[in-house]
Coordinates of N, CA and C in Angstrom, one line a residue:
X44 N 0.8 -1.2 0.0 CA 0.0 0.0 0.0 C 0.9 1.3 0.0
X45 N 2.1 1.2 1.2 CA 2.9 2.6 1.1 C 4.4 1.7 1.2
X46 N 4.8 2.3 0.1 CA 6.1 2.2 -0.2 C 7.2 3.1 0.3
X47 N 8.2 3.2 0.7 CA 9.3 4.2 0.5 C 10.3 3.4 0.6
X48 N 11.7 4.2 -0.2 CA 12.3 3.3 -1.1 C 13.3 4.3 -0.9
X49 N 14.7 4.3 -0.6 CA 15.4 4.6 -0.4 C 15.5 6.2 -0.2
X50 N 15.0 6.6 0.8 CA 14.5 7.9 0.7 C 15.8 8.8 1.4
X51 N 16.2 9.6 1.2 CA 16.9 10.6 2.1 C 16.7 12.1 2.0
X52 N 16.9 12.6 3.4 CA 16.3 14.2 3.6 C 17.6 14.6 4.3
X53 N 17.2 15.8 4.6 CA 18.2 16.7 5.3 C 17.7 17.7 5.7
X54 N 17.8 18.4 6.9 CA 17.7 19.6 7.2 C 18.8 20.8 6.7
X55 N 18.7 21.5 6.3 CA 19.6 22.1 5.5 C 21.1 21.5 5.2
X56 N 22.3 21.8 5.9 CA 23.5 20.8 5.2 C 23.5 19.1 6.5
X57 N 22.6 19.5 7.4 CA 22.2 18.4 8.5 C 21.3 17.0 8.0
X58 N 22.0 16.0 7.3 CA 21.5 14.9 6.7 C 20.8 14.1 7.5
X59 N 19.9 14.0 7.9 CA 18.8 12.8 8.9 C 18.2 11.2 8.3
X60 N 18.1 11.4 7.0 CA 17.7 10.3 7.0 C 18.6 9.9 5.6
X61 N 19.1 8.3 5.8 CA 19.9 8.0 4.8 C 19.1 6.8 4.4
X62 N 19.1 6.5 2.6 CA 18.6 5.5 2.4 C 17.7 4.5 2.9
X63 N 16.5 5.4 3.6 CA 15.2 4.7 4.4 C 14.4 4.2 3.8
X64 N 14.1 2.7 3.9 CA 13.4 2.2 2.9 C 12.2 0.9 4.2
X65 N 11.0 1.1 3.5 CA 10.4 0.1 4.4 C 8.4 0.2 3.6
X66 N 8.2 -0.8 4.1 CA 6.7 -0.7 3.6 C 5.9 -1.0 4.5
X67 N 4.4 -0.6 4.3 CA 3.0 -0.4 4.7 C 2.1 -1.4 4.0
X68 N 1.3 -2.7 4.5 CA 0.8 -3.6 3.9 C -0.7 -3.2 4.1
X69 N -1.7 -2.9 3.5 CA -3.3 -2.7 3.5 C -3.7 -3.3 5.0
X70 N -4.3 -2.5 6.4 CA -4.7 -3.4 6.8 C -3.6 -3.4 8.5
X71 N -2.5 -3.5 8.2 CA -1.4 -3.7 9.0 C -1.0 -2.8 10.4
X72 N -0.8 -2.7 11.7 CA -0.3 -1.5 12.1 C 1.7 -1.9 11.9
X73 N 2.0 -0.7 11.3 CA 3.4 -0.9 11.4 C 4.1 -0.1 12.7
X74 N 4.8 0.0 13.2 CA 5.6 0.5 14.1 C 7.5 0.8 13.5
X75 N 7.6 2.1 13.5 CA 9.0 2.3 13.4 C 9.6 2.7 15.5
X76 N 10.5 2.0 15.8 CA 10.9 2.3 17.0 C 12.3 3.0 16.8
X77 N 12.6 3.1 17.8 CA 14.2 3.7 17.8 C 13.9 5.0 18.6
X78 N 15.5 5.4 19.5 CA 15.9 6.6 20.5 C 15.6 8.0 20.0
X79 N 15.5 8.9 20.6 CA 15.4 10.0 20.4 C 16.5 10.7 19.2
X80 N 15.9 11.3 18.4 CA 16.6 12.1 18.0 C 17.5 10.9 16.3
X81 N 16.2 9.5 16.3 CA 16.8 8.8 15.5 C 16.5 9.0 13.8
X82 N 15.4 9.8 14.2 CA 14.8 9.8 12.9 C 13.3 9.5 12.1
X83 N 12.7 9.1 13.3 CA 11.2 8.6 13.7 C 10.4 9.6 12.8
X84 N 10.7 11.1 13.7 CA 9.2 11.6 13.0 C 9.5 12.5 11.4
X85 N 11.0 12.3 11.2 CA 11.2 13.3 10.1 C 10.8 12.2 8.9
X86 N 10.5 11.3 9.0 CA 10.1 9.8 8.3 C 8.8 10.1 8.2
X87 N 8.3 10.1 8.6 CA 6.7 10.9 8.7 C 6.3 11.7 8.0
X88 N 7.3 13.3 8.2 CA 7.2 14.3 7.6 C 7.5 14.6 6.6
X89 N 8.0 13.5 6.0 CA 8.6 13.4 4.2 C 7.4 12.2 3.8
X90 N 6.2 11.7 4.7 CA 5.6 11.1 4.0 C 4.4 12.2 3.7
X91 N 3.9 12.8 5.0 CA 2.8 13.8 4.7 C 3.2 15.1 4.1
X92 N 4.3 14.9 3.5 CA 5.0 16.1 2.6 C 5.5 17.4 3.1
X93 N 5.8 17.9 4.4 CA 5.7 18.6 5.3 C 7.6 18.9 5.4
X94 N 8.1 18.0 5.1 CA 9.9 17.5 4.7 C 9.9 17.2 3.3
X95 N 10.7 17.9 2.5 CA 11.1 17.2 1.3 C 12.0 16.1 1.1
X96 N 12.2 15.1 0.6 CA 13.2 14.4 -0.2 C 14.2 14.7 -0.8
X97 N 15.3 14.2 -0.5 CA 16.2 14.9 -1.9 C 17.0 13.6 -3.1
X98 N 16.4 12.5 -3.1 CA 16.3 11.4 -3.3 C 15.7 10.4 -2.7
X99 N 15.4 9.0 -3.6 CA 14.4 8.2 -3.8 C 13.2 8.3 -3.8
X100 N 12.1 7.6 -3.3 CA 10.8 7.6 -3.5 C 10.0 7.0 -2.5
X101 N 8.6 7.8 -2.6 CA 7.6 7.6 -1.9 C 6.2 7.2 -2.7
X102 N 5.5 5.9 -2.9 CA 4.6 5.7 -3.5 C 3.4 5.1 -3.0
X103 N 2.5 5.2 -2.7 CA 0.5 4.9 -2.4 C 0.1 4.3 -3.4
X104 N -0.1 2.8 -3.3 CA -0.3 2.3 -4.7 C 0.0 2.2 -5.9
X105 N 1.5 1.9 -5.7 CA 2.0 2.2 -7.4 C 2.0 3.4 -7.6
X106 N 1.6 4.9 -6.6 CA 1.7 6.1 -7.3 C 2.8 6.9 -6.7
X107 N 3.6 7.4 -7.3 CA 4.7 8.5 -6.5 C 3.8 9.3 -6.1
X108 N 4.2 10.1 -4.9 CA 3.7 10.8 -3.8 C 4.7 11.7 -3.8
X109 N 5.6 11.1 -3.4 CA 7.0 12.0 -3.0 C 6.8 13.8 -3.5
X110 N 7.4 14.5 -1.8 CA 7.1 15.8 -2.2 C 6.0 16.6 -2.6
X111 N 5.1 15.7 -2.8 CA 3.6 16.7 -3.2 C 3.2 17.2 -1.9
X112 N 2.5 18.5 -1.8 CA 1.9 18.9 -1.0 C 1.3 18.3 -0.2
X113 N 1.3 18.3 1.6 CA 0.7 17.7 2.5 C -1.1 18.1 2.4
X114 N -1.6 19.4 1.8 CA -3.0 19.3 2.0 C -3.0 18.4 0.7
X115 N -2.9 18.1 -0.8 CA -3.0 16.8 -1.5 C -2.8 15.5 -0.7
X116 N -2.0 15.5 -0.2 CA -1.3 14.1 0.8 C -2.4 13.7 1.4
X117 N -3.4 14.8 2.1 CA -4.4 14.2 2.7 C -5.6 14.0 2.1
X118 N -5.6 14.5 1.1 CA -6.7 14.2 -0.1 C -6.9 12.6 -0.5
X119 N -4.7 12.2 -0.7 CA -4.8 10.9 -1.0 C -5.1 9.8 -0.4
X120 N -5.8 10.0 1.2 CA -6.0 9.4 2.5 C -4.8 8.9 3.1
X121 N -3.9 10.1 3.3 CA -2.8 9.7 4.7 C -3.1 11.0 5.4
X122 N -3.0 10.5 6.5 CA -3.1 11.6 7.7 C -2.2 11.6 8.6
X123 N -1.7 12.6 9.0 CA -0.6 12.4 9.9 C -1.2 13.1 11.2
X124 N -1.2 12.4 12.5 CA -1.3 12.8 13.5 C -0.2 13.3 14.6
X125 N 0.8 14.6 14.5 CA 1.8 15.1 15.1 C 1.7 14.6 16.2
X126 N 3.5 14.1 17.0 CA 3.6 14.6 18.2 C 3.1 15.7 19.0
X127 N 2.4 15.6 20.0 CA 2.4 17.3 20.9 C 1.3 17.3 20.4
X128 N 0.3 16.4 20.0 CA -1.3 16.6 19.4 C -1.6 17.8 19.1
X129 N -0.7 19.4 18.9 CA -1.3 20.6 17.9 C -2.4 20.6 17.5
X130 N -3.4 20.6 19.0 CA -4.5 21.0 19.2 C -4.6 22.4 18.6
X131 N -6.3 23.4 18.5 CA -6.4 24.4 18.5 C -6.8 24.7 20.0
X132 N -6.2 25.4 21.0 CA -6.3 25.3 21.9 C -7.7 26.3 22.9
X133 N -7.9 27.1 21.7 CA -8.9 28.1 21.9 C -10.2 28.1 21.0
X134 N -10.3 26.6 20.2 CA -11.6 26.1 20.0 C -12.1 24.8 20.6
X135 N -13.2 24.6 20.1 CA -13.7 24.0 21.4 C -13.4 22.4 20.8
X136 N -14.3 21.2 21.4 CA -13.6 20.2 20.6 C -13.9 19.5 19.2
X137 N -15.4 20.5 19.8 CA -16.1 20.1 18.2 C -15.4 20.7 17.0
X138 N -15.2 21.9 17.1 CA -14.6 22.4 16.3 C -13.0 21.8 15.7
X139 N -12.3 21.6 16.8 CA -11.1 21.1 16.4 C -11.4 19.7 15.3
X140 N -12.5 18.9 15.7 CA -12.9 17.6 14.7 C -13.6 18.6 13.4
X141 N -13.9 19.7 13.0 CA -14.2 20.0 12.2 C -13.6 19.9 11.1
X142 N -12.4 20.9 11.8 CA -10.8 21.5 11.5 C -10.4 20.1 10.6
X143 N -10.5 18.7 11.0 CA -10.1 17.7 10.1 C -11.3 17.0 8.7
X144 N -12.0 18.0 8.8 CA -12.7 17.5 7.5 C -13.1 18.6 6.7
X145 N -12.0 19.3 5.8 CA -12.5 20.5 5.3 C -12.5 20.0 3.9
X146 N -12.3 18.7 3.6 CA -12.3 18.4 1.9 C -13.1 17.3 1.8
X147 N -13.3 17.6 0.0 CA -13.9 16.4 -0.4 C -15.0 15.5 0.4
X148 N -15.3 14.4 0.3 CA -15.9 13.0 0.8 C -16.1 13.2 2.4
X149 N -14.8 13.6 3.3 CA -14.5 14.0 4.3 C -15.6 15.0 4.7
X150 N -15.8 16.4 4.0 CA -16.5 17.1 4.5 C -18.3 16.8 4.5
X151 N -18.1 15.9 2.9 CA -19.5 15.7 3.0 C -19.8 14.5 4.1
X152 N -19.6 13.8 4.4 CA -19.6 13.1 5.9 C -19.4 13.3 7.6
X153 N -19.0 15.0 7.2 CA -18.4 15.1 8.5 C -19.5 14.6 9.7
X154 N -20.6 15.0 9.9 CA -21.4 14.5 11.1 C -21.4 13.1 10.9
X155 N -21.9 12.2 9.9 CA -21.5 11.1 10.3 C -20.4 10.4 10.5
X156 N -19.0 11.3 10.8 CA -17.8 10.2 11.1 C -17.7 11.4 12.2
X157 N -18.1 12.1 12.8 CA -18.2 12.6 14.1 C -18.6 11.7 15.2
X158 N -19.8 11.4 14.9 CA -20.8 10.0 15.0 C -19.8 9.1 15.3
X159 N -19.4 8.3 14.6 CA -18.4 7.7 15.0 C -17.3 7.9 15.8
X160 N -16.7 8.5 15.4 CA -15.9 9.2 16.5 C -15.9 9.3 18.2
X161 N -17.3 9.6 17.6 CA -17.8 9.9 19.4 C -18.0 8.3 19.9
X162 N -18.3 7.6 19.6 CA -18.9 5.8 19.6 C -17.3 5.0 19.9
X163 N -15.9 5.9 19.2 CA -14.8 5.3 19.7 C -14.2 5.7 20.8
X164 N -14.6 7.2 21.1 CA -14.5 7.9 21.5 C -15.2 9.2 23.1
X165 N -15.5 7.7 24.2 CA -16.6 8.5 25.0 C -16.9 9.9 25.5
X166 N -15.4 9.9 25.7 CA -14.9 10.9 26.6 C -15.2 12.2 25.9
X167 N -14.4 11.9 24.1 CA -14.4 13.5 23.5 C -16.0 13.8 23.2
X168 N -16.7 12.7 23.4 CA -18.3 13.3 23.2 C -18.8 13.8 24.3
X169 N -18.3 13.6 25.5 CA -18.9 14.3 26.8 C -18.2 15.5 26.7
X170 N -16.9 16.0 26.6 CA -16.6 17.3 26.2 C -16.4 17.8 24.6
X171 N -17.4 17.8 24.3 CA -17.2 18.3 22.8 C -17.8 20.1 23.0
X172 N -18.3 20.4 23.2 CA -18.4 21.9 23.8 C -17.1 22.2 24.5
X173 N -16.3 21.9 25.1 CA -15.2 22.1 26.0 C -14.2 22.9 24.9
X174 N -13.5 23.5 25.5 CA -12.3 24.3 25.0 C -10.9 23.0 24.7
X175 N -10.3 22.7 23.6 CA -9.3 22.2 23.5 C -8.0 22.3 24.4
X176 N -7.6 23.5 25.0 CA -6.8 23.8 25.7 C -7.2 23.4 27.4
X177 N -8.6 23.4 27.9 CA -8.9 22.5 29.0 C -8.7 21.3 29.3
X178 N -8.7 20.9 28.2 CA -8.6 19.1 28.5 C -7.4 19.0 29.4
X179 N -7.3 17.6 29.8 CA -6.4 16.5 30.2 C -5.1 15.8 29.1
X180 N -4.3 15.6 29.4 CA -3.4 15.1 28.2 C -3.6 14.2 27.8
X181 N -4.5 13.2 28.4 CA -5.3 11.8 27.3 C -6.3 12.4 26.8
X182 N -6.9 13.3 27.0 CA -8.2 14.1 26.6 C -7.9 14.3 25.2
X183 N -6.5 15.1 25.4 CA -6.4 15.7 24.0 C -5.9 14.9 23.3
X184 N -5.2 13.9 23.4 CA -4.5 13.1 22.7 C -5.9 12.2 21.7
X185 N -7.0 11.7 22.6 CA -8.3 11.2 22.0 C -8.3 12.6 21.1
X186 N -8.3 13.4 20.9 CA -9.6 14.5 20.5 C -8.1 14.4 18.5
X187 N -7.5 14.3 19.2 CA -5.9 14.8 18.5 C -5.9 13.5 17.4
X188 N -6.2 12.0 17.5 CA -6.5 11.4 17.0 C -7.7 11.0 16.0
X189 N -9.0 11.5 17.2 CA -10.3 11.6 15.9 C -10.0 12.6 15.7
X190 N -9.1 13.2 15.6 CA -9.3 14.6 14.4 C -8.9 14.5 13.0
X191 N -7.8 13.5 13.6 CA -7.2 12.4 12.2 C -8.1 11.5 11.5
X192 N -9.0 11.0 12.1 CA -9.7 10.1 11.7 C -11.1 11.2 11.1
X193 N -11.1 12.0 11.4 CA -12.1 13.0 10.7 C -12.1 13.1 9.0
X194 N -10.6 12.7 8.8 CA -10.2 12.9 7.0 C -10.6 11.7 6.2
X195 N -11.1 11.0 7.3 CA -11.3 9.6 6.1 C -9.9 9.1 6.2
X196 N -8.9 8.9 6.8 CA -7.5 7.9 6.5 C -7.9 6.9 5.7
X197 N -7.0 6.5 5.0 CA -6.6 5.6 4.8 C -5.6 4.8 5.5
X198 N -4.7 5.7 5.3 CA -3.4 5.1 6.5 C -4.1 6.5 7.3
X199 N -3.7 6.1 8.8 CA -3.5 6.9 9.9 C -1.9 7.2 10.3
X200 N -1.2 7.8 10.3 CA 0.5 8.1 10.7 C 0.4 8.9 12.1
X201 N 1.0 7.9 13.2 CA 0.1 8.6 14.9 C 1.9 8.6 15.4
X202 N 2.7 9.7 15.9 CA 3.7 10.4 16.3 C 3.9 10.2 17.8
X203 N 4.3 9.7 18.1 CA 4.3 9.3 20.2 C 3.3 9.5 20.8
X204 N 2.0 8.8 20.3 CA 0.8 9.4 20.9 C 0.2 8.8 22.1
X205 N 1.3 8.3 23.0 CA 1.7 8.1 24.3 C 2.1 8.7 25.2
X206 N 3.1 9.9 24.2 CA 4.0 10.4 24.8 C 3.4 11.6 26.0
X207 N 4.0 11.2 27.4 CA 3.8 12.3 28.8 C 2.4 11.8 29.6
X208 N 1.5 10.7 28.6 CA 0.5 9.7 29.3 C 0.7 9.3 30.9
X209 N -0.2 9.3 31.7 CA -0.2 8.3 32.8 C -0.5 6.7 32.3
X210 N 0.5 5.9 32.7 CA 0.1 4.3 32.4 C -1.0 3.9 31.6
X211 N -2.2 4.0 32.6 CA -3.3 3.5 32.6 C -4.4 4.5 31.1
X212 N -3.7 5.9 30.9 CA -3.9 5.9 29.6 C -3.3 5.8 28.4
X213 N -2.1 5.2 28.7 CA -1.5 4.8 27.3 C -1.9 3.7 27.4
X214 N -2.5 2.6 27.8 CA -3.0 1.5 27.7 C -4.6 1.3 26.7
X215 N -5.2 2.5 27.2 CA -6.5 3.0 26.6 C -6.3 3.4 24.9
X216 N -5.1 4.5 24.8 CA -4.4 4.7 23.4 C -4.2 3.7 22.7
X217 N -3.2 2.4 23.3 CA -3.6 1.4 22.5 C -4.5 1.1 21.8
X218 N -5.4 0.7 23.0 CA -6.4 -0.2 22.9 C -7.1 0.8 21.3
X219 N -7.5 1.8 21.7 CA -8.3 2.2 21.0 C -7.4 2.6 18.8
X220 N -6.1 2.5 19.1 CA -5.1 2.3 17.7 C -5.7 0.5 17.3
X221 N -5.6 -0.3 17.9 CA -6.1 -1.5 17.9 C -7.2 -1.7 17.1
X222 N -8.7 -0.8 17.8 CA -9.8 -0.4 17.5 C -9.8 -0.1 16.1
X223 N -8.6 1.2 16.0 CA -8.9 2.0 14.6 C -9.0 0.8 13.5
X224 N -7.6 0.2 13.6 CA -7.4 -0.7 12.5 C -8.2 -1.8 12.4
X225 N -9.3 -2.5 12.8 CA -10.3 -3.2 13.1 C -11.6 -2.5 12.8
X226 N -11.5 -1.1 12.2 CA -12.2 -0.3 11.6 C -11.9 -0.2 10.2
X227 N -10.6 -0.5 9.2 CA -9.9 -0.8 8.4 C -9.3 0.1 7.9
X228 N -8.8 1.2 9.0 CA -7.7 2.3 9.1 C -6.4 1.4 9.0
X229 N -5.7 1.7 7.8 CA -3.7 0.9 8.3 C -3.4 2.3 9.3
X230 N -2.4 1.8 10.1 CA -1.7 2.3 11.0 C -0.4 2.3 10.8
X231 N 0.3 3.4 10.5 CA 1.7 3.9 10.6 C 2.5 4.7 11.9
X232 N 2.8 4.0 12.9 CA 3.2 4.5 14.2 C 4.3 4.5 14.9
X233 N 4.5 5.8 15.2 CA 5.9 5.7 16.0 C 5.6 6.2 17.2
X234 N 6.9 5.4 18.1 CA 6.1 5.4 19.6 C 7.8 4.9 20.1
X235 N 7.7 5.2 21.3 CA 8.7 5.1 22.3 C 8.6 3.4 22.5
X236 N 7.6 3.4 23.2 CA 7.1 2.2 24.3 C 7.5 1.5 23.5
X237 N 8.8 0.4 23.2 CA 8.9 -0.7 22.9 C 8.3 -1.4 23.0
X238 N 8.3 -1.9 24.5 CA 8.0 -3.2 24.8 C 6.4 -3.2 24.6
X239 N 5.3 -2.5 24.8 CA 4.0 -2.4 24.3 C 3.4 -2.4 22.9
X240 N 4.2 -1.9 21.8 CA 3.7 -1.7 20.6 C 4.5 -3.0 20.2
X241 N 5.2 -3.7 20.2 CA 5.8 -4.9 19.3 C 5.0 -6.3 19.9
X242 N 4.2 -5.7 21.1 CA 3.6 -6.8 21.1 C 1.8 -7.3 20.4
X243 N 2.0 -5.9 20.1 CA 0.6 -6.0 18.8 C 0.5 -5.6 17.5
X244 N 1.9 -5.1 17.4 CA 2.3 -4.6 15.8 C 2.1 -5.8 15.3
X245 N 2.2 -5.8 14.0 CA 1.8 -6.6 12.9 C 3.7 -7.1 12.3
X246 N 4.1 -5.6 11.8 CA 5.7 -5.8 11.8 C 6.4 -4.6 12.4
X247 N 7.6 -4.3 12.5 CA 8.1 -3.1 12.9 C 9.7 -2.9 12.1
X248 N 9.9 -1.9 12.1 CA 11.3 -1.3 11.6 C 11.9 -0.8 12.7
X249 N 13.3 -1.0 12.8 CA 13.7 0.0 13.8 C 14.7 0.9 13.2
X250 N 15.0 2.1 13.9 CA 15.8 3.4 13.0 C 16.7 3.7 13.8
X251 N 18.5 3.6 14.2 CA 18.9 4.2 14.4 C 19.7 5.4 13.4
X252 N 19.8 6.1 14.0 CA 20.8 7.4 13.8 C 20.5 7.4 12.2
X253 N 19.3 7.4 11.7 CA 18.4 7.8 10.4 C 18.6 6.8 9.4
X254 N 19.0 5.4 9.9 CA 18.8 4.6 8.9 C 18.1 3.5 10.0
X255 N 17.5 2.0 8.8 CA 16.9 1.5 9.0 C 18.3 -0.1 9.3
X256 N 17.7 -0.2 10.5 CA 19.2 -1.4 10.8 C 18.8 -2.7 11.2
X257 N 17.0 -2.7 11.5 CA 15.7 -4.4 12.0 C 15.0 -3.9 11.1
X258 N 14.2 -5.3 10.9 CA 13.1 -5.1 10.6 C 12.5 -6.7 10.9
X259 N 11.3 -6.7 11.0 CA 11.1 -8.2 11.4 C 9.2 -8.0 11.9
X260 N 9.0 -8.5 12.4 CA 7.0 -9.2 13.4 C 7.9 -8.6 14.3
X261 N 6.6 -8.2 15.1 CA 6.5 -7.6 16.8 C 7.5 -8.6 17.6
X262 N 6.8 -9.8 17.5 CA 7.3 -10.7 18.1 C 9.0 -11.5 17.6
X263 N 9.4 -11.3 16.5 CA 11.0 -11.1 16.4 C 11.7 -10.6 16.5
X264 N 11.2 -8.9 16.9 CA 11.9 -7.8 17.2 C 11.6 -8.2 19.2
X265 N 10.8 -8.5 19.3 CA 11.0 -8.5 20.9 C 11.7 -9.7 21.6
X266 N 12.1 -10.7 20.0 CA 13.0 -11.3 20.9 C 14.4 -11.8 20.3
X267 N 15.0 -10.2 19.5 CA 16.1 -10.1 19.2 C 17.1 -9.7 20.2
X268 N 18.2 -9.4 20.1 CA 18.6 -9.3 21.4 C 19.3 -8.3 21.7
X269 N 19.6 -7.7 20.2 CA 20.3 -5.9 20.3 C 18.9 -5.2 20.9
X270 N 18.0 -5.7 20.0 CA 16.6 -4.3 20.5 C 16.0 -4.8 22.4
X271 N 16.5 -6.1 22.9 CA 16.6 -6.3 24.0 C 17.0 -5.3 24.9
X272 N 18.5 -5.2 24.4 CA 19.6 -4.5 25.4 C 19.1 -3.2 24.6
X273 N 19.2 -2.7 23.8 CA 19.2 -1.4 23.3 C 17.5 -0.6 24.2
X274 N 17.0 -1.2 24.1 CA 15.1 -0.5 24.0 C 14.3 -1.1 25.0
X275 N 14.8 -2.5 25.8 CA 13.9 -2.9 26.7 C 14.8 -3.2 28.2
X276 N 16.1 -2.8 28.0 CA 16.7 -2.9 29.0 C 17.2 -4.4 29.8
X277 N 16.8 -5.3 28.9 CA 16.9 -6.6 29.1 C 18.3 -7.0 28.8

């Protein structure tokens, strides 16, 4: 379904990503892992076009993608859900789910994938009047996800959407990434939590220092023995 194929970027003369290559199967949640500062979300941002390329390719079906505009990107059903959920913090939450259906198919459905939304979603339906900036950090993190899911994904692309959680709500984030794709959302996710996401991922890549060095099932990456010692402390 998503391809990328030897891709490399750079921040001005600061190269990040070398020859990154990995795929997205219809269907699948993938997981890229790896430490801070590896290369996780700038992988992301050269897929929802937001980063340019300066070599290889990015393709959705046999189609190059690469570099086109992120509002086309999400026309083509990928959505990317930022780290730091980039809430609007001074509308309310209905509105912020608005904010993700201003095109096409998307918009003509908006209340009935609100509807939805709210059905995955209990919490953001009891504060949907609420101010986005009131919430709770799992609050917004739900609100920050159906907002994604507002565009109609195809793929969903979800950025540490764990990240700063109490326990017992990054368990709930799961559960409900689980949900999406059992909705027949593919899932493209990067996330800290090793030891949590490889045990429901489908497959995973891992990225140090901007290239791609595993790749393998949830379950052969958790019982390799570099990503042991490197990521689970084992």
């Amino acid at each position: 379904m998503l391809k990328v194929e030897n891709i490399n970027m750079s921040y001005g003369d600061l190269q990040v990503l070398w020859d990154v290559s990995f795929e997205v199967k219809e269907g699948e949640i993938v997981v890229l892992v790896g430490a801070n500062g590896a290369g996780k979300s700038s992988v992301l941002k050269t897929i929802s076009g937001i980063q340019k390329i300066s070599s290889g390719d990015i393709t959705l079906n046999g189609e190059s993608i690469a570099n086109t505009e992120p509002s086309e990107i999400i026309k083509k059903g990928i959505v990317h859900v930022p780290e730091a959920r980039r809430l609007f913090n001074e509308m309310t939450v209905e509105e912020n789910l608005i904010m993700g259906s201003l095109h096409g198919e998307a918009k003509e459905k908006r209340y009935e994938t609100m509807e939805k939304c709210f059905e995955l979603f209990p919490r953001v339906k009891e504060r949907r009047k609420q101010l986005a900036g009131t919430l709770s950090g799992g609050e917004q993190q739900m609100v920050a996800i159906a907002r994604g899911l507002m565009s109609l994904p195809k793929i969903l692309m979800l950025d540490e959407p764990s990240l700063g959680l109490a326990p017992v709500l990054v368990q709930d984030i799961f559960d409900i990434i689980k949900g999406i794709r059992h909705q027949g959302v593919t899932v493209l996710l990067v996330e800290q939590n090793v030891q949590t996401t490889l045990t429901f991922c489908d497959r995973a890549y891992v990225l140090e220092n901007g290239r791609i060095t595993l790749e393998g099932t949830g379950k052969e990456l958790l019982n390799n023995d570099h990503v042991r010692e490197a990521y689970l402390g084992i």
